[in-house]
Amino acid sequence: MSNNQLVEYDLPELAIHLQPHGAVMIDRKSMYYFRLSGRGAQLAFLLSKNKDLSKTARIWEIVKKEELTADQLREELSAHPFTEAWMQGLLDQPIQFSGSLHSYLPISCTLQLTNACNLGCSFCYASSGKPYPEELTCSQWINVMQKLAAQGVADVTLTGGEAKLIKGFKEIVMAASSLFTNVNVFSNGLNWRQEEVELLSHLGNVSVQISIDGTSDTHDALRGRKGAFQESMETIQRLSGASVPVIVAMTINERNADQVAEVVDHCAKANASIFRAGKTLSVGRATRNFKALETSFEKLVQSQLQQACHKWGHHLNIIDWENEENSFTTDFCTPGYLAWYIRADGYVTPCQLEDISLGHILTDSFSEIGSPARLLKLKCEAKNCKCIGKVELSEPDLPFENDMRAGTTDG
């Protein structure tokens, strides 16, 4: 992450989020984060309070009996792009504080409002179409969101099925906009009423991701509805025309791998903000309908993305699917440890691909859902979420605790 990228967010909402093994600093607007040492977290708190390098260095000397000058502190901070920005006024606001020393609480959540969908896409990971037998109601979702916001969650995605099919969608999105810094709505782009477009425009912190999976005939065939492409593209134009940021997501398979450039053209002309391509995963209905992309198709997609960047890069943020962690998206959040997926029936999983549950959002406490023991068990047993299996936790390094654990006393 570069300094220039940070400066684009001229008024960041900085927070330190505690976990059992350490602290994370987050810009709640961009959702960029990095892990802090216990020492780094303490310095961040001091700088945000007194806004002075010399004072901070002297406080550290007095309390820690460690020689530290303002120049040494400045050099230390300049070693990382984010901490270097601390000296450019990004700590002018008090740092928010969230998380837990005992459980892994999320900073980002995906809420599957309903499994109901008005399409039957052949590659749907959730096999959406019919609602679950017992789905959360509008009032229950709002109650859940209030609890998530109180625990420090900054970013939520409202998805489905088709998120807009839940009764009370407008109430839910209004509440989400009030409670969280960022709200993302995932939609197929069908049946958007003008009052819904206007609502999102007035709320101001809501973006919409719409799926476009090929040119007109291919998209309609994959999604099982004639005219779906045309209607979804018109929705993109209406939302972007109302100043609602639109992300277009294209799910790649052998049937549409050669159409990426054409889809990007359509998206750019419709004034979408971001284009991203993802691979069809062998989960849900895709298990029987699609196979993994061969290398030749991956190279074909990559070459089209590179060409599209040269053609539309000034107008549209085109995500390189090989380096998506450097993009302005929220997919970086470690499943289970920093992000939760809450299914329409209330069960919490680390991500949308995993069936094994960490608990139920209405009957289990947040500390139980995020308990290290439950996460470790799921980490070992996960069937579909590959990311959680790769998580390797460091030794605990927490602010204000290092000296106590070492037995240090003032003297």
Short mmCIF file of C-alpha atoms in Angstrom, two decimals:
data_model
loop_
_atom_site.label_atom_id
_atom_site.label_comp_id
_atom_site.label_asym_id
_atom_site.label_seq_id
_atom_site.Cartn_x
_atom_site.Cartn_y
_atom_site.Cartn_z
CA MET A 1 0.00 0.00 0.00
CA SER A 2 1.46 3.35 -1.01
CA ASN A 3 1.35 6.69 0.73
CA ASN A 4 -0.61 8.12 -2.20
CA GLN A 5 -3.34 5.54 -1.66
CA LEU A 6 -3.60 6.51 1.98
CA VAL A 7 -3.80 10.23 1.25
CA GLU A 8 -6.91 9.64 -0.89
CA TYR A 9 -8.77 9.04 2.39
CA ASP A 10 -8.21 12.50 3.81
CA LEU A 11 -10.24 11.85 6.95
CA PRO A 12 -9.65 8.22 7.94
CA GLU A 13 -11.49 6.55 10.78
CA LEU A 14 -8.65 4.80 12.56
CA ALA A 15 -9.28 2.02 15.03
CA ILE A 16 -7.24 -0.50 16.95
CA HIS A 17 -8.92 -3.88 17.10
CA LEU A 18 -7.70 -6.26 19.79
CA GLN A 19 -7.45 -10.02 19.35
CA PRO A 20 -6.20 -12.70 21.75
CA HIS A 21 -2.80 -12.74 20.05
CA GLY A 22 -2.34 -9.09 19.11
CA ALA A 23 -3.70 -5.82 17.79
CA VAL A 24 -4.74 -4.71 14.31
CA MET A 25 -4.90 -1.11 13.14
CA ILE A 26 -7.67 -0.41 10.62
CA ASP A 27 -8.76 2.54 8.54
CA ARG A 28 -12.49 1.92 8.80
CA LYS A 29 -13.14 3.85 5.57
CA SER A 30 -10.75 2.06 3.21
CA MET A 31 -10.72 -1.13 5.33
CA TYR A 32 -6.94 -1.33 4.95
CA TYR A 33 -5.36 -2.84 8.02
CA PHE A 34 -2.04 -4.07 9.31
CA ARG A 35 -0.94 -5.89 12.42
CA LEU A 36 0.68 -3.86 15.17
CA SER A 37 3.13 -5.01 17.80
CA GLY A 38 2.13 -4.29 21.37
CA ARG A 39 4.71 -1.52 21.37
CA GLY A 40 3.31 -0.07 18.13
CA ALA A 41 -0.22 -0.02 19.49
CA GLN A 42 0.87 1.88 22.60
CA LEU A 43 2.76 4.43 20.50
CA ALA A 44 -0.32 4.89 18.30
CA PHE A 45 -2.48 5.63 21.34
CA LEU A 46 0.07 8.16 22.64
CA LEU A 47 0.44 9.91 19.29
CA SER A 48 -3.30 10.18 18.80
CA LYS A 49 -3.64 11.81 22.21
CA ASN A 50 -0.79 14.32 22.23
CA LYS A 51 -0.11 14.68 18.46
CA ASP A 52 3.55 15.35 19.13
CA LEU A 53 6.55 13.12 18.35
CA SER A 54 8.81 14.73 20.94
CA LYS A 55 6.25 14.35 23.73
CA THR A 56 5.53 10.78 22.75
CA ALA A 57 9.21 9.86 22.72
CA ARG A 58 9.76 11.47 26.13
CA ILE A 59 6.72 9.75 27.66
CA TRP A 60 8.10 6.46 26.40
CA GLU A 61 11.50 7.18 27.96
CA ILE A 62 9.98 8.04 31.33
CA VAL A 63 7.70 5.02 31.55
CA LYS A 64 9.71 2.33 29.75
CA LYS A 65 13.24 3.43 30.75
CA GLU A 66 14.12 3.05 27.06
CA GLU A 67 16.12 5.77 25.31
CA LEU A 68 13.99 7.18 22.50
CA THR A 69 14.34 10.55 20.79
CA ALA A 70 11.90 12.23 18.42
CA ASP A 71 14.32 11.58 15.53
CA GLN A 72 14.55 7.89 16.41
CA LEU A 73 10.77 7.63 16.59
CA ARG A 74 10.42 9.44 13.26
CA GLU A 75 12.86 7.01 11.65
CA GLU A 76 11.03 4.05 13.15
CA LEU A 77 7.68 5.22 11.82
CA SER A 78 9.03 5.93 8.34
CA ALA A 79 9.82 2.23 7.90
CA HIS A 80 6.17 1.43 7.05
CA PRO A 81 3.89 3.37 4.66
CA PHE A 82 1.00 3.39 7.10
CA THR A 83 2.98 4.44 10.15
CA GLU A 84 4.85 7.03 8.10
CA ALA A 85 1.44 8.58 7.42
CA TRP A 86 0.98 9.01 11.19
CA MET A 87 3.38 11.95 10.89
CA GLN A 88 1.18 13.54 8.21
CA GLY A 89 -1.83 14.19 10.40
CA LEU A 90 -3.63 10.86 10.11
CA LEU A 91 -3.70 10.51 13.88
CA ASP A 92 -5.37 13.87 14.47
CA GLN A 93 -8.56 12.09 15.48
CA PRO A 94 -8.79 9.88 18.56
CA ILE A 95 -8.31 6.21 17.73
CA GLN A 96 -11.37 4.04 18.17
CA PHE A 97 -10.96 0.89 20.21
CA SER A 98 -12.67 -2.47 19.68
CA GLY A 99 -12.15 -6.22 19.83
CA SER A 100 -11.44 -8.62 22.66
CA LEU A 101 -8.49 -10.24 24.41
CA HIS A 102 -10.46 -13.47 24.80
CA SER A 103 -12.30 -13.97 21.49
CA TYR A 104 -11.81 -13.20 17.80
CA LEU A 105 -14.45 -10.61 16.94
CA PRO A 106 -14.95 -9.44 13.35
CA ILE A 107 -14.30 -6.09 11.72
CA SER A 108 -16.24 -7.08 8.58
CA CYS A 109 -19.36 -9.21 8.16
CA THR A 110 -21.40 -10.59 5.28
CA LEU A 111 -25.09 -10.91 6.06
CA GLN A 112 -27.01 -13.32 3.84
CA LEU A 113 -30.40 -11.67 4.28
CA THR A 114 -32.22 -14.49 2.48
CA ASN A 115 -31.43 -17.56 0.42
CA ALA A 116 -34.38 -16.73 -1.83
CA CYS A 117 -33.46 -15.68 -5.37
CA ASN A 118 -35.31 -14.73 -8.55
CA LEU A 119 -32.69 -16.54 -10.63
CA GLY A 120 -31.27 -20.07 -10.70
CA CYS A 121 -27.69 -19.50 -11.84
CA SER A 122 -25.88 -22.65 -12.89
CA PHE A 123 -22.78 -21.75 -10.85
CA CYS A 124 -24.40 -20.46 -7.63
CA TYR A 125 -22.18 -21.38 -4.65
CA ALA A 126 -25.19 -21.18 -2.28
CA SER A 127 -27.59 -23.06 -4.58
CA SER A 128 -29.94 -20.14 -3.93
CA GLY A 129 -33.54 -20.10 -5.05
CA LYS A 130 -35.73 -21.05 -2.13
CA PRO A 131 -35.52 -19.44 1.33
CA TYR A 132 -34.33 -21.53 4.27
CA PRO A 133 -37.09 -22.89 6.54
CA GLU A 134 -36.30 -20.42 9.36
CA GLU A 135 -34.72 -17.19 8.14
CA LEU A 136 -34.07 -14.11 10.25
CA THR A 137 -36.70 -11.38 9.99
CA CYS A 138 -36.07 -7.71 9.27
CA SER A 139 -36.26 -6.79 12.97
CA GLN A 140 -33.90 -9.63 13.91
CA TRP A 141 -31.34 -8.51 11.31
CA ILE A 142 -31.48 -4.94 12.61
CA ASN A 143 -30.93 -6.22 16.15
CA VAL A 144 -27.94 -8.28 14.96
CA MET A 145 -26.46 -5.26 13.15
CA GLN A 146 -26.73 -3.12 16.28
CA LYS A 147 -24.76 -5.73 18.23
CA LEU A 148 -22.15 -6.02 15.47
CA ALA A 149 -21.66 -2.24 15.37
CA ALA A 150 -21.25 -2.14 19.15
CA GLN A 151 -18.42 -4.70 18.85
CA GLY A 152 -16.47 -2.62 16.31
CA VAL A 153 -17.63 -3.97 12.94
CA ALA A 154 -17.07 -1.25 10.34
CA ASP A 155 -17.98 -2.93 7.08
CA VAL A 156 -20.98 -5.08 6.12
CA THR A 157 -22.08 -6.76 2.91
CA LEU A 158 -25.77 -7.47 2.40
CA THR A 159 -26.22 -10.45 0.12
CA GLY A 160 -28.49 -13.39 -0.71
CA GLY A 161 -29.82 -15.21 -2.75
CA GLU A 162 -31.00 -11.80 -3.86
CA ALA A 163 -30.71 -9.42 -0.90
CA LYS A 164 -33.54 -7.19 -2.07
CA LEU A 165 -36.08 -10.01 -1.77
CA ILE A 166 -36.19 -9.86 2.02
CA LYS A 167 -39.28 -8.13 3.40
CA GLY A 168 -38.06 -4.85 4.87
CA PHE A 169 -34.99 -4.43 2.65
CA LYS A 170 -35.19 -0.62 2.71
CA GLU A 171 -35.36 -0.60 6.52
CA ILE A 172 -32.36 -2.91 6.73
CA VAL A 173 -30.17 -0.92 4.34
CA MET A 174 -31.09 2.35 6.10
CA ALA A 175 -30.13 0.86 9.48
CA ALA A 176 -26.90 -0.57 8.05
CA SER A 177 -25.95 2.81 6.60
CA SER A 178 -26.49 4.43 10.01
CA LEU A 179 -24.55 1.81 11.97
CA PHE A 180 -21.54 1.05 9.78
CA THR A 181 -18.91 3.02 7.89
CA ASN A 182 -19.25 0.97 4.69
CA VAL A 183 -22.25 -0.94 3.35
CA ASN A 184 -22.08 -3.14 0.25
CA VAL A 185 -25.17 -4.63 -1.39
CA PHE A 186 -24.68 -7.67 -3.65
CA SER A 187 -27.37 -7.96 -6.30
CA ASN A 188 -28.13 -9.49 -9.70
CA GLY A 189 -29.38 -6.07 -10.80
CA LEU A 190 -32.97 -7.12 -11.48
CA ASN A 191 -36.18 -5.38 -10.36
CA TRP A 192 -34.58 -2.26 -8.90
CA ARG A 193 -37.24 0.35 -8.21
CA GLN A 194 -36.44 4.01 -8.63
CA GLU A 195 -37.12 4.73 -4.94
CA GLU A 196 -34.47 2.12 -4.01
CA VAL A 197 -31.93 3.81 -6.27
CA GLU A 198 -32.84 7.19 -4.75
CA LEU A 199 -32.57 5.81 -1.21
CA LEU A 200 -29.03 4.53 -1.74
CA SER A 201 -28.07 7.81 -3.36
CA HIS A 202 -29.21 9.77 -0.31
CA LEU A 203 -27.59 7.39 2.20
CA GLY A 204 -24.19 8.09 0.69
CA ASN A 205 -22.09 5.25 2.13
CA VAL A 206 -23.67 2.33 0.24
CA SER A 207 -22.15 0.67 -2.81
CA VAL A 208 -23.71 -2.03 -4.99
CA GLN A 209 -22.03 -5.04 -6.57
CA ILE A 210 -23.85 -6.38 -9.63
CA SER A 211 -22.96 -9.58 -11.45
CA ILE A 212 -22.40 -9.52 -15.20
CA ASP A 213 -21.17 -12.86 -16.48
CA GLY A 214 -20.60 -12.42 -20.18
CA THR A 215 -22.11 -10.73 -23.18
CA SER A 216 -25.88 -10.66 -23.52
CA ASP A 217 -26.57 -14.22 -24.72
CA THR A 218 -23.97 -15.84 -22.44
CA HIS A 219 -25.06 -13.94 -19.35
CA ASP A 220 -28.72 -14.77 -19.94
CA ALA A 221 -27.93 -18.45 -20.52
CA LEU A 222 -25.76 -18.77 -17.39
CA ARG A 223 -28.36 -17.03 -15.26
CA GLY A 224 -31.38 -18.73 -16.79
CA ARG A 225 -33.37 -15.62 -17.69
CA LYS A 226 -33.78 -13.93 -21.04
CA GLY A 227 -33.27 -10.19 -20.87
CA ALA A 228 -31.32 -10.34 -17.61
CA PHE A 229 -28.20 -8.79 -19.15
CA GLN A 230 -30.04 -5.78 -20.53
CA GLU A 231 -31.92 -5.08 -17.30
CA SER A 232 -28.81 -5.44 -15.11
CA MET A 233 -26.80 -3.09 -17.33
CA GLU A 234 -29.59 -0.53 -17.15
CA THR A 235 -29.55 -0.83 -13.34
CA ILE A 236 -25.80 -0.16 -13.33
CA GLN A 237 -26.38 3.00 -15.36
CA ARG A 238 -29.20 4.17 -13.08
CA LEU A 239 -27.19 3.60 -9.90
CA SER A 240 -24.00 5.19 -11.20
CA GLY A 241 -26.08 8.09 -12.56
CA ALA A 242 -27.36 8.62 -9.01
CA SER A 243 -23.75 8.67 -7.69
CA VAL A 244 -24.00 5.21 -6.12
CA PRO A 245 -20.66 3.40 -6.63
CA VAL A 246 -21.16 0.20 -8.63
CA ILE A 247 -18.79 -2.77 -8.62
CA VAL A 248 -19.28 -5.25 -11.45
CA ALA A 249 -18.31 -8.83 -10.64
CA MET A 250 -17.80 -11.39 -13.39
CA THR A 251 -17.60 -15.08 -12.49
CA ILE A 252 -15.25 -16.72 -14.98
CA ASN A 253 -15.66 -20.16 -16.52
CA GLU A 254 -14.84 -21.75 -19.86
CA ARG A 255 -18.06 -20.43 -21.42
CA ASN A 256 -17.26 -16.76 -20.84
CA ALA A 257 -13.47 -16.59 -20.44
CA ASP A 258 -13.07 -15.03 -23.89
CA GLN A 259 -15.64 -12.28 -23.19
CA VAL A 260 -13.91 -10.37 -20.39
CA ALA A 261 -12.80 -7.47 -22.59
CA GLU A 262 -16.32 -6.99 -23.99
CA VAL A 263 -17.86 -7.03 -20.52
CA VAL A 264 -15.35 -4.42 -19.32
CA ASP A 265 -16.30 -2.24 -22.30
CA HIS A 266 -19.97 -2.41 -21.31
CA CYS A 267 -19.15 -1.63 -17.67
CA ALA A 268 -16.97 1.36 -18.50
CA LYS A 269 -19.63 2.83 -20.78
CA ALA A 270 -22.22 2.36 -18.00
CA ASN A 271 -19.92 4.31 -15.62
CA ALA A 272 -19.30 1.48 -13.15
CA SER A 273 -16.61 2.24 -10.57
CA ILE A 274 -14.85 -1.13 -10.29
CA PHE A 275 -14.61 -4.29 -12.37
CA ARG A 276 -13.47 -7.54 -10.82
CA ALA A 277 -13.23 -11.06 -12.16
CA GLY A 278 -13.36 -14.19 -10.03
CA LYS A 279 -13.13 -17.88 -10.82
CA THR A 280 -16.13 -20.18 -10.67
CA LEU A 281 -15.63 -22.31 -7.56
CA SER A 282 -16.67 -25.94 -7.37
CA VAL A 283 -19.25 -25.37 -4.64
CA GLY A 284 -23.05 -25.55 -4.69
CA ARG A 285 -24.59 -25.93 -8.14
CA ALA A 286 -21.22 -25.30 -9.77
CA THR A 287 -20.01 -28.66 -8.42
CA ARG A 288 -21.85 -30.56 -11.13
CA ASN A 289 -21.88 -27.88 -13.84
CA PHE A 290 -18.32 -26.55 -14.05
CA LYS A 291 -14.72 -27.68 -13.74
CA ALA A 292 -11.63 -25.78 -12.68
CA LEU A 293 -10.21 -23.37 -15.25
CA GLU A 294 -7.27 -24.67 -17.23
CA THR A 295 -4.12 -22.57 -17.40
CA SER A 296 -4.80 -21.51 -20.99
CA PHE A 297 -8.10 -19.91 -19.96
CA GLU A 298 -6.47 -18.15 -17.01
CA LYS A 299 -3.86 -16.65 -19.30
CA LEU A 300 -6.60 -15.57 -21.71
CA VAL A 301 -8.41 -13.75 -18.93
CA GLN A 302 -5.24 -12.13 -17.63
CA SER A 303 -4.30 -10.79 -21.07
CA GLN A 304 -7.77 -9.29 -21.51
CA LEU A 305 -7.60 -7.63 -18.10
CA GLN A 306 -4.24 -6.09 -18.97
CA GLN A 307 -5.58 -4.78 -22.28
CA ALA A 308 -8.67 -3.41 -20.56
CA CYS A 309 -6.47 -1.56 -18.04
CA HIS A 310 -4.67 0.20 -20.88
CA LYS A 311 -7.99 1.11 -22.52
CA TRP A 312 -10.15 2.01 -19.51
CA GLY A 313 -7.78 2.31 -16.53
CA HIS A 314 -8.30 6.08 -16.33
CA HIS A 315 -12.06 5.60 -16.08
CA LEU A 316 -12.61 2.25 -14.33
CA ASN A 317 -10.71 0.51 -11.53
CA ILE A 318 -10.00 -2.92 -13.02
CA ILE A 319 -8.91 -5.47 -10.43
CA ASP A 320 -6.06 -7.79 -11.35
CA TRP A 321 -7.31 -11.11 -10.02
CA GLU A 322 -3.76 -12.26 -9.35
CA ASN A 323 -3.10 -9.29 -7.05
CA GLU A 324 -6.52 -8.60 -5.58
CA GLU A 325 -5.10 -8.01 -2.11
CA ASN A 326 -3.76 -4.67 -3.41
CA SER A 327 -7.19 -3.49 -4.53
CA PHE A 328 -9.85 -1.34 -2.89
CA THR A 329 -11.94 -4.31 -1.76
CA THR A 330 -12.66 -5.94 1.56
CA ASP A 331 -11.92 -9.54 0.63
CA PHE A 332 -8.63 -9.47 2.53
CA CYS A 333 -10.27 -10.11 5.91
CA THR A 334 -9.17 -13.42 7.37
CA PRO A 335 -12.26 -15.66 7.45
CA GLY A 336 -13.37 -16.45 10.99
CA TYR A 337 -10.68 -14.38 12.67
CA LEU A 338 -11.55 -10.94 11.24
CA ALA A 339 -14.63 -11.68 9.14
CA TRP A 340 -17.88 -13.58 9.69
CA TYR A 341 -20.47 -14.84 7.23
CA ILE A 342 -23.91 -14.91 8.83
CA ARG A 343 -26.32 -17.13 6.93
CA ALA A 344 -29.98 -16.29 6.46
CA ASP A 345 -30.90 -18.89 9.08
CA GLY A 346 -28.56 -17.26 11.63
CA TYR A 347 -25.65 -19.69 11.58
CA VAL A 348 -22.20 -18.08 11.55
CA THR A 349 -19.46 -19.50 9.32
CA PRO A 350 -16.01 -18.13 8.44
CA CYS A 351 -17.02 -17.46 4.82
CA GLN A 352 -19.81 -18.05 2.30
CA LEU A 353 -18.21 -21.27 1.05
CA GLU A 354 -18.07 -23.07 4.39
CA ASP A 355 -20.95 -25.13 5.81
CA ILE A 356 -19.49 -25.88 9.25
CA SER A 357 -20.83 -23.40 11.78
CA LEU A 358 -19.12 -21.48 14.59
CA GLY A 359 -22.47 -20.95 16.30
CA HIS A 360 -25.82 -19.20 15.93
CA ILE A 361 -26.04 -15.42 15.96
CA LEU A 362 -29.26 -15.39 18.03
CA THR A 363 -28.50 -18.07 20.59
CA ASP A 364 -24.70 -17.93 21.06
CA SER A 365 -22.79 -14.97 22.45
CA PHE A 366 -20.21 -13.23 20.27
CA SER A 367 -17.46 -14.41 22.61
CA GLU A 368 -18.61 -18.02 22.17
CA ILE A 369 -18.79 -17.73 18.36
CA GLY A 370 -15.31 -16.21 18.19
CA SER A 371 -13.70 -18.39 20.85
CA PRO A 372 -10.19 -19.60 19.98
CA ALA A 373 -11.25 -23.19 20.68
CA ARG A 374 -14.12 -23.09 18.17
CA LEU A 375 -11.97 -21.44 15.53
CA LEU A 376 -9.18 -23.96 15.98
CA LYS A 377 -11.64 -26.83 15.66
CA LEU A 378 -13.19 -25.37 12.50
CA LYS A 379 -9.73 -24.55 11.13
CA CYS A 380 -8.95 -28.27 11.29
CA GLU A 381 -12.32 -29.49 10.01
CA ALA A 382 -13.24 -26.92 7.33
CA LYS A 383 -14.48 -28.56 4.15
CA ASN A 384 -14.63 -25.69 1.66
CA CYS A 385 -12.92 -22.64 3.19
CA LYS A 386 -9.27 -23.06 2.26
CA CYS A 387 -8.18 -19.71 3.68
CA ILE A 388 -8.88 -20.48 7.32
CA GLY A 389 -6.70 -23.57 7.14
CA LYS A 390 -3.72 -21.40 6.21
CA VAL A 391 -4.02 -19.12 9.25
CA GLU A 392 -0.91 -19.21 11.42
CA LEU A 393 -1.08 -17.21 14.62
CA SER A 394 1.98 -15.59 16.17
CA GLU A 395 2.84 -15.51 19.85
CA PRO A 396 0.70 -12.99 21.80
CA ASP A 397 2.03 -9.43 21.55
CA LEU A 398 -0.47 -7.08 23.18
CA PRO A 399 -0.29 -3.42 24.24
CA PHE A 400 0.18 -2.65 27.94
CA GLU A 401 0.81 -6.31 28.78
CA ASN A 402 4.41 -6.96 27.81
CA ASP A 403 5.89 -5.44 30.95
CA MET A 404 3.44 -7.21 33.24
CA ARG A 405 4.21 -10.58 31.69
CA ALA A 406 7.92 -9.92 32.01
CA GLY A 407 7.49 -8.97 35.64
CA THR A 408 8.88 -5.44 35.13
CA THR A 409 8.18 -2.92 37.92
CA ASP A 410 8.87 0.77 38.27
CA GLY A 411 11.95 1.56 40.26
#
